[in-house]
Coordinates of C-alpha atoms in Angstrom, one line a residue:
M1 CA 51.0 44.2 -42.1
K2 CA 51.7 41.3 -44.4
P3 CA 53.5 41.2 -47.7
G4 CA 51.5 42.6 -50.6
E5 CA 49.1 44.6 -48.5
N6 CA 50.5 48.0 -49.3
D7 CA 50.4 50.3 -52.3
T8 CA 54.0 51.5 -52.8
P9 CA 54.7 55.0 -54.3
S10 CA 58.1 56.5 -54.7
I11 CA 59.2 58.4 -51.5
E12 CA 59.6 62.1 -51.7
L13 CA 59.7 63.7 -48.2
R14 CA 60.0 67.4 -49.2
T15 CA 61.6 68.1 -45.8
E16 CA 62.0 71.8 -46.6
V17 CA 58.2 72.3 -46.6
P18 CA 56.2 72.1 -43.3
H19 CA 53.6 69.4 -43.3
S20 CA 50.5 69.2 -41.1
A21 CA 51.2 65.6 -40.0
R22 CA 54.8 66.4 -38.9
I23 CA 53.7 69.6 -37.2
Y24 CA 51.2 67.5 -35.3
D25 CA 53.9 65.0 -34.4
Y26 CA 56.3 67.8 -33.1
L27 CA 53.6 69.4 -31.0
L28 CA 52.8 66.0 -29.4
G29 CA 56.5 65.6 -28.5
G30 CA 57.4 63.3 -31.4
K31 CA 60.7 63.1 -33.2
D32 CA 59.5 62.4 -36.8
N33 CA 59.8 66.0 -38.1
F34 CA 62.3 68.4 -39.7
P35 CA 63.5 72.0 -39.1
A36 CA 60.8 73.4 -41.3
D37 CA 58.1 71.6 -39.3
R38 CA 59.6 72.7 -36.0
E39 CA 59.9 76.3 -37.0
A40 CA 56.3 76.3 -38.2
S41 CA 55.2 74.6 -35.0
T42 CA 56.9 77.1 -32.8
E43 CA 55.3 80.1 -34.6
I44 CA 51.8 78.4 -34.6
A45 CA 52.0 77.5 -30.9
R46 CA 53.0 81.1 -30.1
V47 CA 49.6 82.3 -31.2
W48 CA 47.7 79.1 -30.5
P49 CA 49.1 78.1 -27.1
N50 CA 46.4 75.5 -26.3
L51 CA 46.9 73.6 -29.6
P52 CA 49.1 70.8 -28.1
R53 CA 46.5 70.3 -25.3
S54 CA 43.7 70.2 -27.8
M55 CA 45.7 67.7 -29.9
R56 CA 46.2 65.4 -26.9
A57 CA 42.4 65.7 -26.1
N58 CA 41.8 64.6 -29.7
R59 CA 44.1 61.6 -29.4
S60 CA 42.2 60.6 -26.3
F61 CA 38.9 61.0 -28.2
M62 CA 40.2 58.6 -30.9
R63 CA 41.0 56.0 -28.3
R64 CA 37.6 56.3 -26.6
V65 CA 35.7 56.2 -29.9
T66 CA 37.6 53.2 -31.2
H67 CA 37.1 51.3 -27.9
H68 CA 33.4 52.2 -28.0
L69 CA 32.9 51.0 -31.5
A70 CA 34.8 47.8 -30.9
A71 CA 33.6 46.9 -27.4
E72 CA 30.0 48.3 -27.5
R73 CA 29.1 48.2 -31.2
G74 CA 31.0 45.1 -32.2
V75 CA 32.9 46.7 -35.0
R76 CA 35.8 44.6 -36.3
Q77 CA 36.8 46.6 -39.4
F78 CA 38.2 50.1 -39.5
L79 CA 39.1 52.4 -42.3
D80 CA 41.2 55.3 -40.9
I81 CA 41.9 58.1 -43.4
G82 CA 44.4 60.8 -42.5
T83 CA 46.3 58.5 -40.2
G84 CA 49.2 60.8 -39.4
L85 CA 52.5 59.6 -37.9
P86 CA 52.1 56.7 -35.5
T87 CA 51.5 57.8 -31.9
S88 CA 50.9 54.9 -29.5
P89 CA 48.3 53.7 -28.8
N90 CA 47.3 53.6 -32.5
L91 CA 43.8 52.8 -33.7
H92 CA 44.6 49.2 -34.5
E93 CA 46.1 48.6 -31.0
V94 CA 42.9 49.8 -29.4
A95 CA 40.6 47.8 -31.7
Q96 CA 42.7 44.7 -31.6
G97 CA 42.9 45.0 -27.8
V98 CA 39.1 44.3 -27.8
H99 CA 39.0 42.0 -30.9
P100 CA 42.4 40.5 -31.8
D101 CA 41.0 39.6 -35.2
A102 CA 40.1 43.2 -36.1
R103 CA 41.2 44.5 -39.5
I104 CA 42.4 48.0 -40.0
V105 CA 43.3 49.9 -43.2
Y106 CA 45.3 53.1 -42.7
V107 CA 45.3 55.8 -45.4
D108 CA 47.5 58.9 -45.7
N109 CA 49.4 60.8 -48.4
D110 CA 52.5 61.8 -46.5
P111 CA 55.6 59.6 -47.6
M112 CA 57.0 59.8 -44.0
V113 CA 53.8 58.4 -42.6
L114 CA 54.0 55.6 -45.2
V115 CA 57.6 54.7 -44.1
H116 CA 56.6 54.7 -40.4
A117 CA 53.3 52.9 -40.9
R118 CA 55.1 50.0 -42.6
A119 CA 57.5 49.7 -39.7
L120 CA 55.1 50.3 -36.7
L121 CA 51.5 49.6 -37.6
T122 CA 51.8 45.9 -37.3
S123 CA 48.8 43.6 -36.6
T124 CA 48.1 40.9 -34.2
P125 CA 48.5 37.4 -35.6
E126 CA 44.7 37.0 -35.7
G127 CA 44.0 40.3 -37.4
R128 CA 45.4 42.4 -40.2
T129 CA 46.5 45.9 -40.9
A130 CA 47.3 47.5 -44.2
Y131 CA 48.4 50.9 -45.5
I132 CA 47.3 52.8 -48.6
D133 CA 49.1 55.9 -49.9
A134 CA 46.2 58.0 -51.2
D135 CA 44.5 61.3 -50.9
L136 CA 41.3 61.9 -48.9
R137 CA 39.8 63.7 -51.9
D138 CA 40.0 60.6 -54.0
P139 CA 37.6 58.1 -52.4
H140 CA 37.5 55.8 -55.5
T141 CA 41.3 55.2 -55.3
I142 CA 41.0 54.4 -51.6
L143 CA 38.0 52.0 -52.0
D144 CA 39.4 50.3 -55.1
A145 CA 42.9 49.8 -53.7
P146 CA 44.0 46.2 -53.6
A147 CA 45.2 46.7 -50.0
L148 CA 41.8 47.6 -48.9
R149 CA 40.0 45.0 -50.9
G150 CA 42.4 42.4 -49.5
T151 CA 41.9 43.5 -45.9
L152 CA 38.3 44.6 -45.4
D153 CA 35.1 42.8 -46.3
L154 CA 32.8 45.6 -47.6
K155 CA 29.8 43.3 -47.3
Q156 CA 30.3 43.7 -43.5
P157 CA 30.1 46.9 -41.4
V158 CA 33.1 49.2 -41.4
A159 CA 33.9 52.2 -39.1
L160 CA 35.2 55.1 -41.2
S161 CA 37.5 57.2 -39.1
L162 CA 38.3 60.8 -40.2
I163 CA 40.1 62.1 -37.1
A164 CA 41.6 65.6 -37.3
V165 CA 41.7 65.7 -41.1
L166 CA 38.6 67.5 -42.4
Q167 CA 39.8 70.9 -41.2
F168 CA 42.2 70.7 -44.2
V169 CA 39.2 70.4 -46.5
T170 CA 38.1 74.0 -46.4
D171 CA 35.1 73.7 -48.7
Q172 CA 32.1 72.4 -46.8
A173 CA 30.4 71.0 -49.9
E174 CA 33.6 69.1 -50.8
A175 CA 33.8 67.7 -47.3
R176 CA 30.2 66.5 -47.6
A177 CA 31.0 65.0 -51.0
I178 CA 34.0 63.1 -49.6
I179 CA 32.0 61.6 -46.7
D180 CA 29.1 60.7 -49.0
G181 CA 31.5 59.2 -51.6
L182 CA 32.9 56.9 -48.9
M183 CA 29.8 56.1 -46.8
R184 CA 27.7 55.1 -49.8
H185 CA 30.0 52.1 -50.4
L186 CA 29.7 51.0 -46.8
V187 CA 26.8 48.7 -45.7
P188 CA 24.1 49.7 -43.2
G189 CA 25.5 49.2 -39.7
S190 CA 28.7 51.0 -40.6
F191 CA 29.8 54.0 -38.7
L192 CA 31.4 57.4 -39.3
A193 CA 33.7 58.8 -36.6
L194 CA 35.2 62.2 -37.1
S195 CA 36.8 65.2 -35.4
T196 CA 37.6 68.6 -36.8
V197 CA 38.8 72.0 -35.7
T198 CA 36.4 74.6 -34.2
A199 CA 36.8 78.1 -33.0
D200 CA 33.6 78.0 -30.9
S201 CA 35.5 77.4 -27.7
A202 CA 38.3 80.0 -28.2
P203 CA 37.6 82.2 -31.3
D204 CA 40.5 84.7 -31.1
E205 CA 43.1 82.0 -30.3
V206 CA 42.0 79.6 -33.0
H207 CA 41.6 82.1 -35.7
S208 CA 45.1 83.4 -35.0
G209 CA 46.4 79.9 -35.2
I210 CA 44.7 79.1 -38.4
A211 CA 46.2 82.3 -39.9
A212 CA 49.6 81.0 -38.9
Y213 CA 48.9 77.7 -40.6
E214 CA 47.8 79.4 -43.7
A215 CA 50.8 81.7 -43.8
R216 CA 52.9 78.5 -44.1
G217 CA 50.9 77.2 -47.0
I218 CA 48.5 74.9 -45.0
P219 CA 44.9 76.0 -45.6
E220 CA 42.6 75.2 -42.6
L221 CA 39.0 75.7 -41.7
A222 CA 37.4 76.1 -38.2
R223 CA 33.8 74.8 -38.3
D224 CA 31.0 75.8 -35.9
K225 CA 28.8 73.1 -34.4
A226 CA 26.1 73.3 -37.0
Q227 CA 28.6 72.8 -39.8
V228 CA 30.0 69.7 -38.0
E229 CA 26.6 68.4 -37.5
E230 CA 25.9 68.8 -41.2
L231 CA 28.8 66.5 -41.9
F232 CA 26.8 63.7 -40.3
Q233 CA 23.6 64.4 -42.3
G234 CA 21.7 61.3 -43.1
L235 CA 23.3 59.3 -40.3
E236 CA 22.2 58.4 -36.8
L237 CA 24.3 60.3 -34.3
A238 CA 25.3 58.5 -31.2
E239 CA 25.1 60.2 -27.8
P240 CA 26.0 62.8 -26.9
G241 CA 25.9 64.0 -30.5
V242 CA 28.5 66.5 -31.7
A243 CA 30.6 67.7 -28.8
L244 CA 34.0 69.1 -28.0
V245 CA 36.1 66.0 -28.1
H246 CA 36.9 65.9 -24.4
R247 CA 33.1 66.0 -23.7
W248 CA 32.3 63.0 -25.9
Q249 CA 31.7 60.1 -23.5
P250 CA 34.5 61.5 -21.3
D251 CA 36.8 59.6 -19.0
E252 CA 38.1 61.0 -15.7
E253 CA 41.0 62.7 -17.3
S254 CA 38.9 64.3 -20.0
R255 CA 36.4 65.7 -17.5
A256 CA 39.1 67.8 -15.9
I257 CA 40.0 69.7 -19.1
D258 CA 38.6 73.2 -19.5
D259 CA 36.5 73.8 -22.6
A260 CA 38.6 76.8 -23.7
Q261 CA 41.6 74.6 -24.1
V262 CA 40.0 72.2 -26.6
H263 CA 39.3 73.3 -30.2
M264 CA 38.0 70.2 -31.8
Y265 CA 34.4 68.9 -32.3
G266 CA 33.8 65.2 -32.6
G267 CA 31.1 62.7 -33.0
V268 CA 30.1 59.2 -34.1
A269 CA 27.1 58.2 -36.2
R270 CA 25.7 55.0 -37.6
K271 CA 24.5 54.3 -41.2
A272 CA 21.0 53.0 -40.9
G273 CA 19.5 50.5 -43.2

């Protein structure tokens, strides 16, 4: 990041309330969490034992998707909403590993994510990264933010990344409206990459886990395959379409994972023009 590329709100961590980003961090073995997050994580993992493995499969999906978009589709601009706490390799590291001049804007609304993003999500000299504190449900604030306008050229293709965030938007129509509100401002040749929770691969385990999230004040929705495909409506899905994340253009490690252990669908689609 460079000076002036961040929108700077006041910091209020609310450490006594569990937060999805910090639960995710704890279950991945991170240290940026608090007792409330650890307590919630322990209880959720008790009824959702494959959640950490599913989360790791999702991180691998993010890396493969970003590399695919940069190396095979030539994308040099990424808008990553629902960034979460930094877990290396981060999206910009993958993209700039292919194109050192790639530009990435990260968006999240957790103050702890903001603090760590400023410290850790640093660009190559040739490229640029920026961070925006904003809510996924407010596309106009994101798209009009000076940090975004100063980093991305919206006259050129952008890859919109919504990785493991839409499960917290529990109304399907609202999720569609969010995607439409963002994609309509991106030029043809732009891409949408997303992943979201499903119960298709392990119904009892996932529904028990979601109930545990909701008991801690974190609403969550598991979508079936048809609902996830609907989120890509009007876009051209890349092969293999919507799939469990470890089955999307898998590497050797991903191929070895059992479907019942992965509870995320993912996909990539192109905006035609």
